[in-house]
PDB file of N, CA and C in Angstrom:
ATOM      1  N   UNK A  49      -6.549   0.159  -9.793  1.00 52.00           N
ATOM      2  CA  UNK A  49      -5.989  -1.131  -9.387  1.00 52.00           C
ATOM      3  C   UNK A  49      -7.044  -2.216  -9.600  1.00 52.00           C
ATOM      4  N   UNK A  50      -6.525  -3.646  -9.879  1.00 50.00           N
ATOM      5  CA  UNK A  50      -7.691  -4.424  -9.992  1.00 50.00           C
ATOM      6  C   UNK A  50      -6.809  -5.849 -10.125  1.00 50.00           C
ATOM      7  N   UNK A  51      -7.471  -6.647  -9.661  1.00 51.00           N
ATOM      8  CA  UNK A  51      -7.317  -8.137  -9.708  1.00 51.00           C
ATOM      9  C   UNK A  51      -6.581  -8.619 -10.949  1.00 51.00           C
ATOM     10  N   UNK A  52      -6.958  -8.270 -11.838  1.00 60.00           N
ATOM     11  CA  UNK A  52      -6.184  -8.274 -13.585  1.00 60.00           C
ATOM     12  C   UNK A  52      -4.593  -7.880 -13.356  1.00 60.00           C
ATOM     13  N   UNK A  53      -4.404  -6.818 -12.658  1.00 85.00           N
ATOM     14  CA  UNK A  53      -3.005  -6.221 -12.434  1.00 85.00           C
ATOM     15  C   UNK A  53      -1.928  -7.629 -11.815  1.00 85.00           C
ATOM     16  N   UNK A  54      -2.372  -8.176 -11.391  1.00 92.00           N
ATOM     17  CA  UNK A  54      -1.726  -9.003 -10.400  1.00 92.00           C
ATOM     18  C   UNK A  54      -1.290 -10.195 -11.117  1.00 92.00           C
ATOM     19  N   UNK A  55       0.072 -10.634 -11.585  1.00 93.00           N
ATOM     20  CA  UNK A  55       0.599 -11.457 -12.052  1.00 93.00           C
ATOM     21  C   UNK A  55       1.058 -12.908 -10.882  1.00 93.00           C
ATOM     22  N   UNK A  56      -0.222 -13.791 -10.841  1.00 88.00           N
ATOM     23  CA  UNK A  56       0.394 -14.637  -9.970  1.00 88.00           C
ATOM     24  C   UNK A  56       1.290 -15.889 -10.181  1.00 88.00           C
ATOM     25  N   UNK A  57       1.632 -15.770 -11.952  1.00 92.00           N
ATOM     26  CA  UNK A  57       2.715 -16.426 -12.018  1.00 92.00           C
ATOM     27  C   UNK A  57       4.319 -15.971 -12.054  1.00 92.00           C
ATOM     28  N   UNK A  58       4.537 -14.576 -11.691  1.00 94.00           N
ATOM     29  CA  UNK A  58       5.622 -13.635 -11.648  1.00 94.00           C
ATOM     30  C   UNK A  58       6.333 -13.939 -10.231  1.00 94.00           C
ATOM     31  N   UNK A  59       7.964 -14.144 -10.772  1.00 97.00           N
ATOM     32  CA  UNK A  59       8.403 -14.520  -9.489  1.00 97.00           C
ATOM     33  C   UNK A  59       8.600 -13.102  -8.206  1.00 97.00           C
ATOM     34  N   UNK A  60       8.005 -11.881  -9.034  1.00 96.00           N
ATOM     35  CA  UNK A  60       7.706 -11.099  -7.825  1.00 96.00           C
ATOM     36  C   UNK A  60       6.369 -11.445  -6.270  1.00 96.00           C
ATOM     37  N   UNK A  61       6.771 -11.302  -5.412  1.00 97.00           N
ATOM     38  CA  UNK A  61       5.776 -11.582  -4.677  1.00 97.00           C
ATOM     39  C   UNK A  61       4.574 -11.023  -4.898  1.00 97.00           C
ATOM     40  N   UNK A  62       3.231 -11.286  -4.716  1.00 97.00           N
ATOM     41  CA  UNK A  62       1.854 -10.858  -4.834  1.00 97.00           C
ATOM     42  C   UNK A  62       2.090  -9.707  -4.220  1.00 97.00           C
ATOM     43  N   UNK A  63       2.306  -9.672  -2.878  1.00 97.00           N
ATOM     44  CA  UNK A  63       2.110  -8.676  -1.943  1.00 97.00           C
ATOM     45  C   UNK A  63       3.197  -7.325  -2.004  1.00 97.00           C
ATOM     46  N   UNK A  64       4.264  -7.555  -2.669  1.00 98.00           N
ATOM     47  CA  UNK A  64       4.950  -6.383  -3.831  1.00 98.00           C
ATOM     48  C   UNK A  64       4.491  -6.408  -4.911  1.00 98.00           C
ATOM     49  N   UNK A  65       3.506  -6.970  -5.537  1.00 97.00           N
ATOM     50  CA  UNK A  65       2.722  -6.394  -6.264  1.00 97.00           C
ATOM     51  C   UNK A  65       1.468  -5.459  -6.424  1.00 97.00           C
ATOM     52  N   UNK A  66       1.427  -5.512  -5.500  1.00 97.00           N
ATOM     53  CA  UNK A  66       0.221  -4.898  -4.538  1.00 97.00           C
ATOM     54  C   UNK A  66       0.465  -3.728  -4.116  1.00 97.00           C
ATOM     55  N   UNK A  67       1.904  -3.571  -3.862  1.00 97.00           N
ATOM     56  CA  UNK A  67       2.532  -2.842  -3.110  1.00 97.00           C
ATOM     57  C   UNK A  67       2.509  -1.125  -4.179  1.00 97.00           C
ATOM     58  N   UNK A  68       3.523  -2.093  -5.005  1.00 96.00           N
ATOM     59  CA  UNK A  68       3.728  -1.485  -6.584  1.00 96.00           C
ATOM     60  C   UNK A  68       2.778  -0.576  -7.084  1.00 96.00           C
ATOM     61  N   UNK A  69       1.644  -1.111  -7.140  1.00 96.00           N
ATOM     62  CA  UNK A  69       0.256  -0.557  -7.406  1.00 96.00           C
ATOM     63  C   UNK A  69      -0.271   0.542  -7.267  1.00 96.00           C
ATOM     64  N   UNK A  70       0.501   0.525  -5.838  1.00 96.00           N
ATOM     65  CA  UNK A  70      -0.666   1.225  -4.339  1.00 96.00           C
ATOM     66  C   UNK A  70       0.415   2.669  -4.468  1.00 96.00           C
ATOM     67  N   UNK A  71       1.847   2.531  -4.922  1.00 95.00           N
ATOM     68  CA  UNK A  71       3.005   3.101  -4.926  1.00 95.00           C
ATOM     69  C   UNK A  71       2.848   4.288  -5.994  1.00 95.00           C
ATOM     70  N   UNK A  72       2.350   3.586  -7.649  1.00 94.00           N
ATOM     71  CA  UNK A  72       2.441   4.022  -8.821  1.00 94.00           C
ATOM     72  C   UNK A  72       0.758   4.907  -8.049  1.00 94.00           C
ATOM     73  N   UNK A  73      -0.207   4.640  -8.073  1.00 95.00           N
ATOM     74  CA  UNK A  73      -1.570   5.295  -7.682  1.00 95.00           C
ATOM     75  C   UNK A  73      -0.710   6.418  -6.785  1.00 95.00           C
ATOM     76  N   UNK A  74       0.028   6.579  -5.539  1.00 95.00           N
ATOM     77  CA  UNK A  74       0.603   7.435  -5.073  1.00 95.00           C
ATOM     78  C   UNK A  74       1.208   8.265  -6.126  1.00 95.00           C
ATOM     79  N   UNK A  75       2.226   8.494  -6.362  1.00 93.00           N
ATOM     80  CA  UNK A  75       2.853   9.121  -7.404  1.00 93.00           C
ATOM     81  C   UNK A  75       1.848   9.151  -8.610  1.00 93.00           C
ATOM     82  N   UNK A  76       0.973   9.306  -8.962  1.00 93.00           N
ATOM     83  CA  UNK A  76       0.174   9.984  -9.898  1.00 93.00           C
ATOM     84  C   UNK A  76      -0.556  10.474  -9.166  1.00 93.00           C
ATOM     85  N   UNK A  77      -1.190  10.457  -7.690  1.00 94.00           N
ATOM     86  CA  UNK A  77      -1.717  11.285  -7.500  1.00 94.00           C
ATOM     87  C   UNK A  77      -3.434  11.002  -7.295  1.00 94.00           C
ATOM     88  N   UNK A  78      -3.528   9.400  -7.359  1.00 95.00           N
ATOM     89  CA  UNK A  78      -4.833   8.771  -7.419  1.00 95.00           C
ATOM     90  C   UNK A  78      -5.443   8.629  -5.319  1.00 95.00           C
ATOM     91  N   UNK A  79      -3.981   8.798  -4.885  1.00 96.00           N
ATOM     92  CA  UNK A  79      -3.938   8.604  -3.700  1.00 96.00           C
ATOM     93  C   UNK A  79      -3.146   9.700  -2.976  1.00 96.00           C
ATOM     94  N   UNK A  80      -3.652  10.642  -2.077  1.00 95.00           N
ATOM     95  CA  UNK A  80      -3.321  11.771  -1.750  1.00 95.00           C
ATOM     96  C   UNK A  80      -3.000  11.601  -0.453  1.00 95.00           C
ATOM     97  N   UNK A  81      -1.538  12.633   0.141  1.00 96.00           N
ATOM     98  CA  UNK A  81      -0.876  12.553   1.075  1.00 96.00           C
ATOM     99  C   UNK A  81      -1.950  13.000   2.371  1.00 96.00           C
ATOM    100  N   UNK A  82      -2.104  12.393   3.477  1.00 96.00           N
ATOM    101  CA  UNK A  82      -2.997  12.240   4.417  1.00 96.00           C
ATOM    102  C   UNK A  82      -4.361  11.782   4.253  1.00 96.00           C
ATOM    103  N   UNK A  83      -4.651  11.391   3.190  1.00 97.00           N
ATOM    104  CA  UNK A  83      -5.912  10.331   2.915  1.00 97.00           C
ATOM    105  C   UNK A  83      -5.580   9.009   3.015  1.00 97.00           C
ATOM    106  N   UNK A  84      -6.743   8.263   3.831  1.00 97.00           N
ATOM    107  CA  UNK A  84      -6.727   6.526   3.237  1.00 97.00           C
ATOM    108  C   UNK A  84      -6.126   6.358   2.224  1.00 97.00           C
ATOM    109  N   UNK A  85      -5.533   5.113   2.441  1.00 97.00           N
ATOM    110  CA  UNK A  85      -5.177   3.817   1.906  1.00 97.00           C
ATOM    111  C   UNK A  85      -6.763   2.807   1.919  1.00 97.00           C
ATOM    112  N   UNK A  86      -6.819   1.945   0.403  1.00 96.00           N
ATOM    113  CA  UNK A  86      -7.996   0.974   0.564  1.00 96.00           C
ATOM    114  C   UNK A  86      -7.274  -0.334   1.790  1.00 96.00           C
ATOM    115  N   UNK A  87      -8.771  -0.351   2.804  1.00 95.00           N
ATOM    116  CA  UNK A  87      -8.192  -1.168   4.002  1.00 95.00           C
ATOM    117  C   UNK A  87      -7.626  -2.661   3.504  1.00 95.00           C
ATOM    118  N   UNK A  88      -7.074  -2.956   4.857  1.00 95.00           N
ATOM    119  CA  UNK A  88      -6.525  -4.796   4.109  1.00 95.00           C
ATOM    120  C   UNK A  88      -7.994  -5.375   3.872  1.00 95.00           C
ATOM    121  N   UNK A  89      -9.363  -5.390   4.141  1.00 96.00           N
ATOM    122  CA  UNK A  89     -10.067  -6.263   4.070  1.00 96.00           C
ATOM    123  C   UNK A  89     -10.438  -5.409   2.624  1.00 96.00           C
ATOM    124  N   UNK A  90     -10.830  -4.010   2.483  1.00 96.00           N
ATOM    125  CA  UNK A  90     -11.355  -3.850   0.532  1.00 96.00           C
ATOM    126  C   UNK A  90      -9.893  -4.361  -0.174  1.00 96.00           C
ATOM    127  N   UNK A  91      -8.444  -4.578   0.049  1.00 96.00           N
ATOM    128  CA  UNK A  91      -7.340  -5.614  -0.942  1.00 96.00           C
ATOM    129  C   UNK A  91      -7.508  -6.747  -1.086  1.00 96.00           C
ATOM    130  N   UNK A  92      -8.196  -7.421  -0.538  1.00 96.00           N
ATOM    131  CA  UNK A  92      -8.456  -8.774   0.031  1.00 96.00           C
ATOM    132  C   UNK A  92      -9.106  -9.143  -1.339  1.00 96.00           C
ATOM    133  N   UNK A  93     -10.321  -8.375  -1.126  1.00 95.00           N
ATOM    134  CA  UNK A  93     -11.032  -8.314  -2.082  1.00 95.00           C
ATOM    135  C   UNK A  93     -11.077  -7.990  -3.463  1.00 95.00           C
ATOM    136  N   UNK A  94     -10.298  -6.556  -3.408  1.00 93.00           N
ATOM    137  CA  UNK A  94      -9.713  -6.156  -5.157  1.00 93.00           C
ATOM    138  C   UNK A  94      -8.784  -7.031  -5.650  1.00 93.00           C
ATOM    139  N   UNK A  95      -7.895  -7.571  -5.047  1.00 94.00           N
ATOM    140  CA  UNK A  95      -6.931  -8.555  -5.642  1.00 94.00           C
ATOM    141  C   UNK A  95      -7.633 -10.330  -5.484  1.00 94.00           C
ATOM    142  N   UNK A  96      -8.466 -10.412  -4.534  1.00 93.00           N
ATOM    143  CA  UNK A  96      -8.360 -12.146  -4.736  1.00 93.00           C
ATOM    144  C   UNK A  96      -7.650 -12.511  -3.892  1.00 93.00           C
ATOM    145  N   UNK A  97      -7.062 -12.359  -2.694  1.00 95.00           N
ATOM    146  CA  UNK A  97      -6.065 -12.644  -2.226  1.00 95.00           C
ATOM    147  C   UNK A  97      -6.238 -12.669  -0.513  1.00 95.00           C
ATOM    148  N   UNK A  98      -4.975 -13.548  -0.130  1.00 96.00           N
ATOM    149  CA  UNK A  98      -5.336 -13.791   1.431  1.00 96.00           C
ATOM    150  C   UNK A  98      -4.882 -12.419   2.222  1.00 96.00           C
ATOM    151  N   UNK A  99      -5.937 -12.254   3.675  1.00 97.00           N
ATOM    152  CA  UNK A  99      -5.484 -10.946   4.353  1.00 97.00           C
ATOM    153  C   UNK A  99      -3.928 -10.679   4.618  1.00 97.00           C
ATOM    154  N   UNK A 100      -3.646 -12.094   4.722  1.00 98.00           N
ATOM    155  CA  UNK A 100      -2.034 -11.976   5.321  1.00 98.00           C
ATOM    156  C   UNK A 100      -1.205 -11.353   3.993  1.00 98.00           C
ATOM    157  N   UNK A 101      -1.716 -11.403   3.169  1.00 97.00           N
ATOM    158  CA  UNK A 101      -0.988 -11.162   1.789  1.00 97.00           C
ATOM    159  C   UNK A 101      -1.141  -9.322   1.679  1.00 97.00           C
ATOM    160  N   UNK A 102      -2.260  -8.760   2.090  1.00 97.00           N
ATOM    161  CA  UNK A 102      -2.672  -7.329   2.156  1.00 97.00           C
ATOM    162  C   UNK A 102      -1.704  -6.816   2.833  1.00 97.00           C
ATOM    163  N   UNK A 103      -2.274  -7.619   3.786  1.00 98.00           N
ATOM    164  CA  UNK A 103      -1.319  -7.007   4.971  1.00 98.00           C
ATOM    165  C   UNK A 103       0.426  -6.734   5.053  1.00 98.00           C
ATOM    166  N   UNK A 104       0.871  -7.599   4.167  1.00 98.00           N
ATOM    167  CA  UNK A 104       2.065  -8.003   3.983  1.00 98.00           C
ATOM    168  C   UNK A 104       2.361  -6.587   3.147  1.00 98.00           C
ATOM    169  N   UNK A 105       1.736  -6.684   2.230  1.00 98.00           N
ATOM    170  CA  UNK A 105       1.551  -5.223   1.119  1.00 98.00           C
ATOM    171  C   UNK A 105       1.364  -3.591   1.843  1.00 98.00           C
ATOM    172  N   UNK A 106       0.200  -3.647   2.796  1.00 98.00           N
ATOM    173  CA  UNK A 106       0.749  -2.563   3.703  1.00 98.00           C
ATOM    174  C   UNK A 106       2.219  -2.357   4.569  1.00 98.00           C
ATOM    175  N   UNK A 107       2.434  -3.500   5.258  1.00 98.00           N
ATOM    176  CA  UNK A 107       3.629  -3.362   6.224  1.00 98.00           C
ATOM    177  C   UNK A 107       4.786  -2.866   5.079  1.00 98.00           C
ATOM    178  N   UNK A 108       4.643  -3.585   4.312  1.00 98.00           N
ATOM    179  CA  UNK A 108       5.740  -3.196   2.908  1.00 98.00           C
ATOM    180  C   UNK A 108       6.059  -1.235   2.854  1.00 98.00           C
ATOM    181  N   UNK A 109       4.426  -0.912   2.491  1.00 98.00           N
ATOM    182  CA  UNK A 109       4.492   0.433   2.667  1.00 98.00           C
ATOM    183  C   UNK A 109       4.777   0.956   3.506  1.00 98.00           C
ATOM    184  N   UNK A 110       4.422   0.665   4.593  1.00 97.00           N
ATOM    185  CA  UNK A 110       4.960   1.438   5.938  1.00 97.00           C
ATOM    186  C   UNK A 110       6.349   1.340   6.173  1.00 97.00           C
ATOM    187  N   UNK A 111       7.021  -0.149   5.648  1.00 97.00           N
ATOM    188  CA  UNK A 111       8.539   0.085   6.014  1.00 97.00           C
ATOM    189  C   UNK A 111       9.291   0.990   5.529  1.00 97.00           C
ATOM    190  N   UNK A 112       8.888   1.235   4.100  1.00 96.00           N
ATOM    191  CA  UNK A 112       9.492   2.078   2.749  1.00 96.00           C
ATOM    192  C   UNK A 112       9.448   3.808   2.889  1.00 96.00           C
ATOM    193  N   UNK A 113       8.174   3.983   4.098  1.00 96.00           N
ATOM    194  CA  UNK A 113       7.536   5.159   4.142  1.00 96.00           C
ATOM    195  C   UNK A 113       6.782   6.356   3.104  1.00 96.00           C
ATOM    196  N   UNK A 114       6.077   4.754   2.484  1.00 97.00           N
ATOM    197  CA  UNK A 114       4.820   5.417   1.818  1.00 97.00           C
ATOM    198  C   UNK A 114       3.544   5.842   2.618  1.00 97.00           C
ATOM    199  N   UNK A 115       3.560   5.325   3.361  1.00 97.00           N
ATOM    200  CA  UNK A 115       2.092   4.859   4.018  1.00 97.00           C
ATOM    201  C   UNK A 115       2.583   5.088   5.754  1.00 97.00           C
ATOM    202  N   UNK A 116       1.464   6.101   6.606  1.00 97.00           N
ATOM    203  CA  UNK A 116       1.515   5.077   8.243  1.00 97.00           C
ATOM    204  C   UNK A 116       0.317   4.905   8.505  1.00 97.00           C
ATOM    205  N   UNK A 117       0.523   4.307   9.454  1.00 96.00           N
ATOM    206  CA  UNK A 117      -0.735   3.743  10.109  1.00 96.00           C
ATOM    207  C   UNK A 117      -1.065   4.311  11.608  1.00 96.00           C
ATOM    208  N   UNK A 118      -2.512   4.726  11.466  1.00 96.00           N
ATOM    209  CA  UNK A 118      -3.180   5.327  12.897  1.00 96.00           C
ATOM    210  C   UNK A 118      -3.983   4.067  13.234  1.00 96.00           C
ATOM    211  N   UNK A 119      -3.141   3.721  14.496  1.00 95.00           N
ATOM    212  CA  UNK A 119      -4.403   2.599  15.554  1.00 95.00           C
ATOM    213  C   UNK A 119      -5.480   2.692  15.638  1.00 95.00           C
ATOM    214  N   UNK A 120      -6.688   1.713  15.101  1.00 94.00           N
ATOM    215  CA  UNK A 120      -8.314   2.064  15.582  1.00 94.00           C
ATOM    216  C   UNK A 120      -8.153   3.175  14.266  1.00 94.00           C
ATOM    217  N   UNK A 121      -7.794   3.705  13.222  1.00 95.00           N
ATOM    218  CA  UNK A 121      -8.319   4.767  12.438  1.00 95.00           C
ATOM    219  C   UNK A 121      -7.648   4.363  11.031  1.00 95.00           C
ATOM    220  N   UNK A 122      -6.720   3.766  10.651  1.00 96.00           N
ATOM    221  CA  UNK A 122      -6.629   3.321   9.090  1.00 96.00           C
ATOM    222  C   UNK A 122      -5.293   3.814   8.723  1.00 96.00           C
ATOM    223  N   UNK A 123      -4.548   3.345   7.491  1.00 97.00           N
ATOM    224  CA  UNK A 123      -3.664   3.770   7.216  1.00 97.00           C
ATOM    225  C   UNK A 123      -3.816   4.924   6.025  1.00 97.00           C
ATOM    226  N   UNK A 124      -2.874   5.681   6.336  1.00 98.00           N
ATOM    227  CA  UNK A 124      -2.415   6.673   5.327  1.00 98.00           C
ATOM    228  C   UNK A 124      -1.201   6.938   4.509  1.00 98.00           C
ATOM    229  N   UNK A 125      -1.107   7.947   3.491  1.00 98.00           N
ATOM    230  CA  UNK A 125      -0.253   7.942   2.582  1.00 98.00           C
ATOM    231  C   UNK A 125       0.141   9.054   3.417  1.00 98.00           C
ATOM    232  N   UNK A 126       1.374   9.315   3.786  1.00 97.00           N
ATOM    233  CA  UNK A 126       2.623  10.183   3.926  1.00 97.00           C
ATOM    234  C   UNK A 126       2.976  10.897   3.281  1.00 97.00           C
ATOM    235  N   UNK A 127       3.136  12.527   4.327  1.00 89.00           N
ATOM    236  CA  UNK A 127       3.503  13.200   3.336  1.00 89.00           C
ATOM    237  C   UNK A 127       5.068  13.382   2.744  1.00 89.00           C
ATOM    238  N   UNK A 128       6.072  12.469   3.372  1.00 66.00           N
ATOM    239  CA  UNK A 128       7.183  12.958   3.143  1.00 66.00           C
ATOM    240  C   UNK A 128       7.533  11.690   1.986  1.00 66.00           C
ATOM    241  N   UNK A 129       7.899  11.744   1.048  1.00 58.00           N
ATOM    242  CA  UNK A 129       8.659  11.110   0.065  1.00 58.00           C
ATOM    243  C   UNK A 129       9.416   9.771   0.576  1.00 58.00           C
ATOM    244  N   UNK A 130       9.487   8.366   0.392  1.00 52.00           N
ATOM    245  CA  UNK A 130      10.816   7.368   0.659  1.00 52.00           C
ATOM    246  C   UNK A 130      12.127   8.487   0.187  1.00 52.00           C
ATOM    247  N   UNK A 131      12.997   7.845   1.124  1.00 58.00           N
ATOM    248  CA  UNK A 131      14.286   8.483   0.463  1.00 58.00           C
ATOM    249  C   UNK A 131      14.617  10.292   1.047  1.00 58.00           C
ATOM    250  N   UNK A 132      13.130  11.179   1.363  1.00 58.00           N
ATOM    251  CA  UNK A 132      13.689  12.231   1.582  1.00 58.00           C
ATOM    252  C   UNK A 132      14.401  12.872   3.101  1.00 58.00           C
ATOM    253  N   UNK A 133      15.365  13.587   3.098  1.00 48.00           N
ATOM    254  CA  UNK A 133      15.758  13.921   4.108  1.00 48.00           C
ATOM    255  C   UNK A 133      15.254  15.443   4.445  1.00 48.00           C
ATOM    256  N   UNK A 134      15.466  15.390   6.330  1.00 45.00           N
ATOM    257  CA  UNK A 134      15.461  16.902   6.642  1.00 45.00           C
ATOM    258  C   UNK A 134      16.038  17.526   6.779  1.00 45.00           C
ATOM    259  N   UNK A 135      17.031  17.775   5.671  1.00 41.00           N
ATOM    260  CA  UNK A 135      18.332  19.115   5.114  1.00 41.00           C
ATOM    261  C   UNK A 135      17.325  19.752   3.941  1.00 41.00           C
TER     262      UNK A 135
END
């Protein structure tokens, strides 16, 4: 991922772009189920961009259920798939 990736004249939002990123690195496998996520303050930084905008990009993940988040300890990638059920 890197600052280059980030189209800030695309009428997608930054922070689904970010998102996108963090999504595609999941699914290849760059980012492994119960490991960190890079925190909102190292996105801040890899992209150029305001915390609220990171942040926006995590909550994204967490709604979708890529990602949760442990209080006081960081977010992580999930092991269960968006979309999968328990049947």
């Amino acid at each position: 991922m890197s600052e280059s990736e980030i189209d800030h004249g695309s009428p997608t939002p930054v922070y689904r772009q970010i998102a996108a990123l963090i999504i595609a690195d999941i699914e290849r496998g760059a980012l492994v189920v119960n490991r960190k996520i890079p925190s909102e303050s190292a996105l801040t930084q890899r992209f150029g961009v305001a915390r609220e905008t990171a942040r926006n990009a995590v909550r994204f993940l967490r709604e979708e259920g890529y990602v949760f988040t442990v209080p006081q300890r960081g977010t992580y990638v999930s092991e269960r798939k968006p979309g999968e059920t328990n049947s």
